């Protein structure tokens, strides 16, 4: 049985855009603070010829509210900050009674010194 614990979380708005010279930008702005159940933290490493990609997966369970419904409907517009890292939502599981929603989130370190 996996260990489940309550942790402090910050839910963020994510805005994607293009700057004046044509580079893609991502702006993350805090939306609200909450506490959620964290479980099944999994680490993985994929090594190719040139790169090492470290990925972490975690399940975050929150109560179903109007804010979480908005996240469920537009998951690409939100991220979660937990332990000072930005976690992006990859999949969502809603309970049948709509009392809880579980976000499967990933953290991808874009650059890792070797």
mmCIF file of the C-alpha atoms, coordinates in Angstrom:
data_MODEL
# 
_entry.id   MODEL 
# 
loop_
_atom_site.group_PDB 
_atom_site.id 
_atom_site.type_symbol 
_atom_site.label_atom_id 
_atom_site.label_alt_id 
_atom_site.label_comp_id 
_atom_site.label_asym_id 
_atom_site.label_entity_id 
_atom_site.label_seq_id 
_atom_site.pdbx_PDB_ins_code 
_atom_site.Cartn_x 
_atom_site.Cartn_y 
_atom_site.Cartn_z 
_atom_site.occupancy 
_atom_site.B_iso_or_equiv 
_atom_site.pdbx_formal_charge 
_atom_site.auth_seq_id 
_atom_site.auth_comp_id 
_atom_site.auth_asym_id 
_atom_site.auth_atom_id 
_atom_site.pdbx_PDB_model_num 
ATOM 1   C CA . UNK A 1 1   ? 0.000   0.000  0.000   1.00 0.00 ? 1   UNK A CA 1 
ATOM 2   C CA . UNK A 1 2   ? 1.382   3.394  -0.974  1.00 0.00 ? 2   UNK A CA 1 
ATOM 3   C CA . UNK A 1 3   ? 2.040   6.096  1.571   1.00 0.00 ? 3   UNK A CA 1 
ATOM 4   C CA . UNK A 1 4   ? -0.335  9.032  1.180   1.00 0.00 ? 4   UNK A CA 1 
ATOM 5   C CA . UNK A 1 5   ? 0.218   12.363 2.897   1.00 0.00 ? 5   UNK A CA 1 
ATOM 6   C CA . UNK A 1 6   ? -1.237  15.861 2.859   1.00 0.00 ? 6   UNK A CA 1 
ATOM 7   C CA . UNK A 1 7   ? 1.104   18.507 1.452   1.00 0.00 ? 7   UNK A CA 1 
ATOM 8   C CA . UNK A 1 8   ? 0.856   22.240 0.741   1.00 0.00 ? 8   UNK A CA 1 
ATOM 9   C CA . UNK A 1 9   ? 0.334   23.037 -2.952  1.00 0.00 ? 9   UNK A CA 1 
ATOM 10  C CA . UNK A 1 10  ? 0.166   26.175 -5.082  1.00 0.00 ? 10  UNK A CA 1 
ATOM 11  C CA . UNK A 1 11  ? -2.073  26.038 -8.141  1.00 0.00 ? 11  UNK A CA 1 
ATOM 12  C CA . UNK A 1 12  ? -0.751  28.243 -10.958 1.00 0.00 ? 12  UNK A CA 1 
ATOM 13  C CA . UNK A 1 13  ? -2.106  29.764 -14.157 1.00 0.00 ? 13  UNK A CA 1 
ATOM 14  C CA . UNK A 1 14  ? 0.095   29.001 -17.166 1.00 0.00 ? 14  UNK A CA 1 
ATOM 15  C CA . UNK A 1 15  ? 0.174   31.397 -20.120 1.00 0.00 ? 15  UNK A CA 1 
ATOM 16  C CA . UNK A 1 16  ? 2.021   30.538 -23.320 1.00 0.00 ? 16  UNK A CA 1 
ATOM 17  C CA . UNK A 1 17  ? 3.052   33.274 -25.713 1.00 0.00 ? 17  UNK A CA 1 
ATOM 18  C CA . UNK A 1 18  ? 5.640   34.585 -28.142 1.00 0.00 ? 18  UNK A CA 1 
ATOM 19  C CA . UNK A 1 19  ? 8.033   37.448 -27.342 1.00 0.00 ? 19  UNK A CA 1 
ATOM 20  C CA . UNK A 1 20  ? 9.083   40.257 -29.684 1.00 0.00 ? 20  UNK A CA 1 
ATOM 21  C CA . UNK A 1 21  ? 11.824  38.208 -31.351 1.00 0.00 ? 21  UNK A CA 1 
ATOM 22  C CA . UNK A 1 22  ? 9.648   35.135 -31.922 1.00 0.00 ? 22  UNK A CA 1 
ATOM 23  C CA . UNK A 1 23  ? 10.736  32.930 -29.012 1.00 0.00 ? 23  UNK A CA 1 
ATOM 24  C CA . UNK A 1 24  ? 8.087   30.943 -27.169 1.00 0.00 ? 24  UNK A CA 1 
ATOM 25  C CA . UNK A 1 25  ? 7.565   32.020 -23.566 1.00 0.00 ? 25  UNK A CA 1 
ATOM 26  C CA . UNK A 1 26  ? 5.770   30.469 -20.614 1.00 0.00 ? 26  UNK A CA 1 
ATOM 27  C CA . UNK A 1 27  ? 4.485   32.639 -17.781 1.00 0.00 ? 27  UNK A CA 1 
ATOM 28  C CA . UNK A 1 28  ? 3.429   31.015 -14.513 1.00 0.00 ? 28  UNK A CA 1 
ATOM 29  C CA . UNK A 1 29  ? 1.349   33.067 -12.046 1.00 0.00 ? 29  UNK A CA 1 
ATOM 30  C CA . UNK A 1 30  ? 0.051   31.810 -8.673  1.00 0.00 ? 30  UNK A CA 1 
ATOM 31  C CA . UNK A 1 31  ? -3.722  31.296 -8.537  1.00 0.00 ? 31  UNK A CA 1 
ATOM 32  C CA . UNK A 1 32  ? -4.509  29.801 -5.102  1.00 0.00 ? 32  UNK A CA 1 
ATOM 33  C CA . UNK A 1 33  ? -2.984  27.730 -2.294  1.00 0.00 ? 33  UNK A CA 1 
ATOM 34  C CA . UNK A 1 34  ? -4.457  24.435 -1.146  1.00 0.00 ? 34  UNK A CA 1 
ATOM 35  C CA . UNK A 1 35  ? -3.599  21.121 0.508   1.00 0.00 ? 35  UNK A CA 1 
ATOM 36  C CA . UNK A 1 36  ? -3.783  17.870 -1.394  1.00 0.00 ? 36  UNK A CA 1 
ATOM 37  C CA . UNK A 1 37  ? -3.040  14.189 -0.960  1.00 0.00 ? 37  UNK A CA 1 
ATOM 38  C CA . UNK A 1 38  ? 0.299   13.223 -2.526  1.00 0.00 ? 38  UNK A CA 1 
ATOM 39  C CA . UNK A 1 39  ? 0.995   9.583  -3.384  1.00 0.00 ? 39  UNK A CA 1 
ATOM 40  C CA . UNK A 1 40  ? 2.927   7.224  -5.644  1.00 0.00 ? 40  UNK A CA 1 
ATOM 41  C CA . UNK A 1 41  ? 5.971   9.359  -6.284  1.00 0.00 ? 41  UNK A CA 1 
ATOM 42  C CA . UNK A 1 42  ? 7.905   7.614  -9.077  1.00 0.00 ? 42  UNK A CA 1 
ATOM 43  C CA . UNK A 1 43  ? 11.257  8.569  -10.567 1.00 0.00 ? 43  UNK A CA 1 
ATOM 44  C CA . UNK A 1 44  ? 12.537  7.593  -13.992 1.00 0.00 ? 44  UNK A CA 1 
ATOM 45  C CA . UNK A 1 45  ? 15.603  8.215  -16.106 1.00 0.00 ? 45  UNK A CA 1 
ATOM 46  C CA . UNK A 1 46  ? 15.859  7.903  -19.889 1.00 0.00 ? 46  UNK A CA 1 
ATOM 47  C CA . UNK A 1 47  ? 19.277  8.146  -21.527 1.00 0.00 ? 47  UNK A CA 1 
ATOM 48  C CA . UNK A 1 48  ? 19.700  8.761  -25.240 1.00 0.00 ? 48  UNK A CA 1 
ATOM 49  C CA . UNK A 1 49  ? 22.927  9.370  -27.163 1.00 0.00 ? 49  UNK A CA 1 
ATOM 50  C CA . UNK A 1 50  ? 23.069  13.077 -26.305 1.00 0.00 ? 50  UNK A CA 1 
ATOM 51  C CA . UNK A 1 51  ? 20.668  13.686 -23.425 1.00 0.00 ? 51  UNK A CA 1 
ATOM 52  C CA . UNK A 1 52  ? 19.616  12.440 -20.042 1.00 0.00 ? 52  UNK A CA 1 
ATOM 53  C CA . UNK A 1 53  ? 15.952  13.085 -19.269 1.00 0.00 ? 53  UNK A CA 1 
ATOM 54  C CA . UNK A 1 54  ? 14.864  12.806 -15.642 1.00 0.00 ? 54  UNK A CA 1 
ATOM 55  C CA . UNK A 1 55  ? 11.146  12.559 -15.032 1.00 0.00 ? 55  UNK A CA 1 
ATOM 56  C CA . UNK A 1 56  ? 9.143   12.279 -11.880 1.00 0.00 ? 56  UNK A CA 1 
ATOM 57  C CA . UNK A 1 57  ? 5.490   11.266 -11.679 1.00 0.00 ? 57  UNK A CA 1 
ATOM 58  C CA . UNK A 1 58  ? 3.159   11.912 -8.770  1.00 0.00 ? 58  UNK A CA 1 
ATOM 59  C CA . UNK A 1 59  ? -0.566  11.522 -8.033  1.00 0.00 ? 59  UNK A CA 1 
ATOM 60  C CA . UNK A 1 60  ? -2.182  14.585 -6.453  1.00 0.00 ? 60  UNK A CA 1 
ATOM 61  C CA . UNK A 1 61  ? -5.730  14.201 -5.154  1.00 0.00 ? 61  UNK A CA 1 
ATOM 62  C CA . UNK A 1 62  ? -7.913  17.242 -4.444  1.00 0.00 ? 62  UNK A CA 1 
ATOM 63  C CA . UNK A 1 63  ? -11.553 17.708 -3.493  1.00 0.00 ? 63  UNK A CA 1 
ATOM 64  C CA . UNK A 1 64  ? -13.842 18.425 -6.441  1.00 0.00 ? 64  UNK A CA 1 
ATOM 65  C CA . UNK A 1 65  ? -14.618 22.176 -6.430  1.00 0.00 ? 65  UNK A CA 1 
ATOM 66  C CA . UNK A 1 66  ? -15.440 24.757 -9.115  1.00 0.00 ? 66  UNK A CA 1 
ATOM 67  C CA . UNK A 1 67  ? -11.701 25.557 -9.327  1.00 0.00 ? 67  UNK A CA 1 
ATOM 68  C CA . UNK A 1 68  ? -10.700 21.917 -9.835  1.00 0.00 ? 68  UNK A CA 1 
ATOM 69  C CA . UNK A 1 69  ? -13.475 21.540 -12.429 1.00 0.00 ? 69  UNK A CA 1 
ATOM 70  C CA . UNK A 1 70  ? -11.874 24.398 -14.355 1.00 0.00 ? 70  UNK A CA 1 
ATOM 71  C CA . UNK A 1 71  ? -8.500  22.614 -14.133 1.00 0.00 ? 71  UNK A CA 1 
ATOM 72  C CA . UNK A 1 72  ? -10.096 19.361 -15.357 1.00 0.00 ? 72  UNK A CA 1 
ATOM 73  C CA . UNK A 1 73  ? -11.639 21.154 -18.346 1.00 0.00 ? 73  UNK A CA 1 
ATOM 74  C CA . UNK A 1 74  ? -8.428  23.064 -19.279 1.00 0.00 ? 74  UNK A CA 1 
ATOM 75  C CA . UNK A 1 75  ? -5.499  21.128 -17.868 1.00 0.00 ? 75  UNK A CA 1 
ATOM 76  C CA . UNK A 1 76  ? -2.958  22.727 -20.222 1.00 0.00 ? 76  UNK A CA 1 
ATOM 77  C CA . UNK A 1 77  ? -3.595  26.147 -18.633 1.00 0.00 ? 77  UNK A CA 1 
ATOM 78  C CA . UNK A 1 78  ? -2.567  25.108 -15.097 1.00 0.00 ? 78  UNK A CA 1 
ATOM 79  C CA . UNK A 1 79  ? 0.399   23.752 -13.190 1.00 0.00 ? 79  UNK A CA 1 
ATOM 80  C CA . UNK A 1 80  ? 0.997   22.773 -9.579  1.00 0.00 ? 80  UNK A CA 1 
ATOM 81  C CA . UNK A 1 81  ? 3.921   23.898 -7.438  1.00 0.00 ? 81  UNK A CA 1 
ATOM 82  C CA . UNK A 1 82  ? 4.945   21.304 -4.861  1.00 0.00 ? 82  UNK A CA 1 
ATOM 83  C CA . UNK A 1 83  ? 8.295   21.371 -3.028  1.00 0.00 ? 83  UNK A CA 1 
ATOM 84  C CA . UNK A 1 84  ? 9.345   24.396 -5.112  1.00 0.00 ? 84  UNK A CA 1 
ATOM 85  C CA . UNK A 1 85  ? 9.083   22.479 -8.397  1.00 0.00 ? 85  UNK A CA 1 
ATOM 86  C CA . UNK A 1 86  ? 6.633   23.049 -11.232 1.00 0.00 ? 86  UNK A CA 1 
ATOM 87  C CA . UNK A 1 87  ? 4.491   19.969 -11.921 1.00 0.00 ? 87  UNK A CA 1 
ATOM 88  C CA . UNK A 1 88  ? 2.479   19.759 -15.150 1.00 0.00 ? 88  UNK A CA 1 
ATOM 89  C CA . UNK A 1 89  ? -0.730  17.756 -15.398 1.00 0.00 ? 89  UNK A CA 1 
ATOM 90  C CA . UNK A 1 90  ? -0.584  14.830 -17.802 1.00 0.00 ? 90  UNK A CA 1 
ATOM 91  C CA . UNK A 1 91  ? -3.758  12.875 -16.920 1.00 0.00 ? 91  UNK A CA 1 
ATOM 92  C CA . UNK A 1 92  ? -6.834  13.339 -14.747 1.00 0.00 ? 92  UNK A CA 1 
ATOM 93  C CA . UNK A 1 93  ? -9.020  10.780 -12.979 1.00 0.00 ? 93  UNK A CA 1 
ATOM 94  C CA . UNK A 1 94  ? -12.382 11.904 -11.618 1.00 0.00 ? 94  UNK A CA 1 
ATOM 95  C CA . UNK A 1 95  ? -14.171 9.807  -9.013  1.00 0.00 ? 95  UNK A CA 1 
ATOM 96  C CA . UNK A 1 96  ? -17.627 8.506  -9.990  1.00 0.00 ? 96  UNK A CA 1 
ATOM 97  C CA . UNK A 1 97  ? -19.345 10.580 -7.315  1.00 0.00 ? 97  UNK A CA 1 
ATOM 98  C CA . UNK A 1 98  ? -17.369 13.717 -8.253  1.00 0.00 ? 98  UNK A CA 1 
ATOM 99  C CA . UNK A 1 99  ? -16.112 14.161 -4.704  1.00 0.00 ? 99  UNK A CA 1 
ATOM 100 C CA . UNK A 1 100 ? -12.419 13.909 -5.570  1.00 0.00 ? 100 UNK A CA 1 
ATOM 101 C CA . UNK A 1 101 ? -10.190 14.371 -8.593  1.00 0.00 ? 101 UNK A CA 1 
ATOM 102 C CA . UNK A 1 102 ? -6.699  12.898 -9.045  1.00 0.00 ? 102 UNK A CA 1 
ATOM 103 C CA . UNK A 1 103 ? -4.116  14.658 -11.189 1.00 0.00 ? 103 UNK A CA 1 
ATOM 104 C CA . UNK A 1 104 ? -1.229  12.605 -12.547 1.00 0.00 ? 104 UNK A CA 1 
ATOM 105 C CA . UNK A 1 105 ? 1.582   15.133 -12.815 1.00 0.00 ? 105 UNK A CA 1 
ATOM 106 C CA . UNK A 1 106 ? 5.112   15.104 -14.200 1.00 0.00 ? 106 UNK A CA 1 
ATOM 107 C CA . UNK A 1 107 ? 8.190   17.188 -13.568 1.00 0.00 ? 107 UNK A CA 1 
ATOM 108 C CA . UNK A 1 108 ? 10.713  17.301 -16.370 1.00 0.00 ? 108 UNK A CA 1 
ATOM 109 C CA . UNK A 1 109 ? 14.082  18.899 -15.700 1.00 0.00 ? 109 UNK A CA 1 
ATOM 110 C CA . UNK A 1 110 ? 15.010  20.503 -19.025 1.00 0.00 ? 110 UNK A CA 1 
ATOM 111 C CA . UNK A 1 111 ? 18.727  20.676 -18.262 1.00 0.00 ? 111 UNK A CA 1 
ATOM 112 C CA . UNK A 1 112 ? 20.699  18.489 -15.923 1.00 0.00 ? 112 UNK A CA 1 
ATOM 113 C CA . UNK A 1 113 ? 24.476  18.925 -15.553 1.00 0.00 ? 113 UNK A CA 1 
ATOM 114 C CA . UNK A 1 114 ? 26.382  15.690 -16.128 1.00 0.00 ? 114 UNK A CA 1 
# 
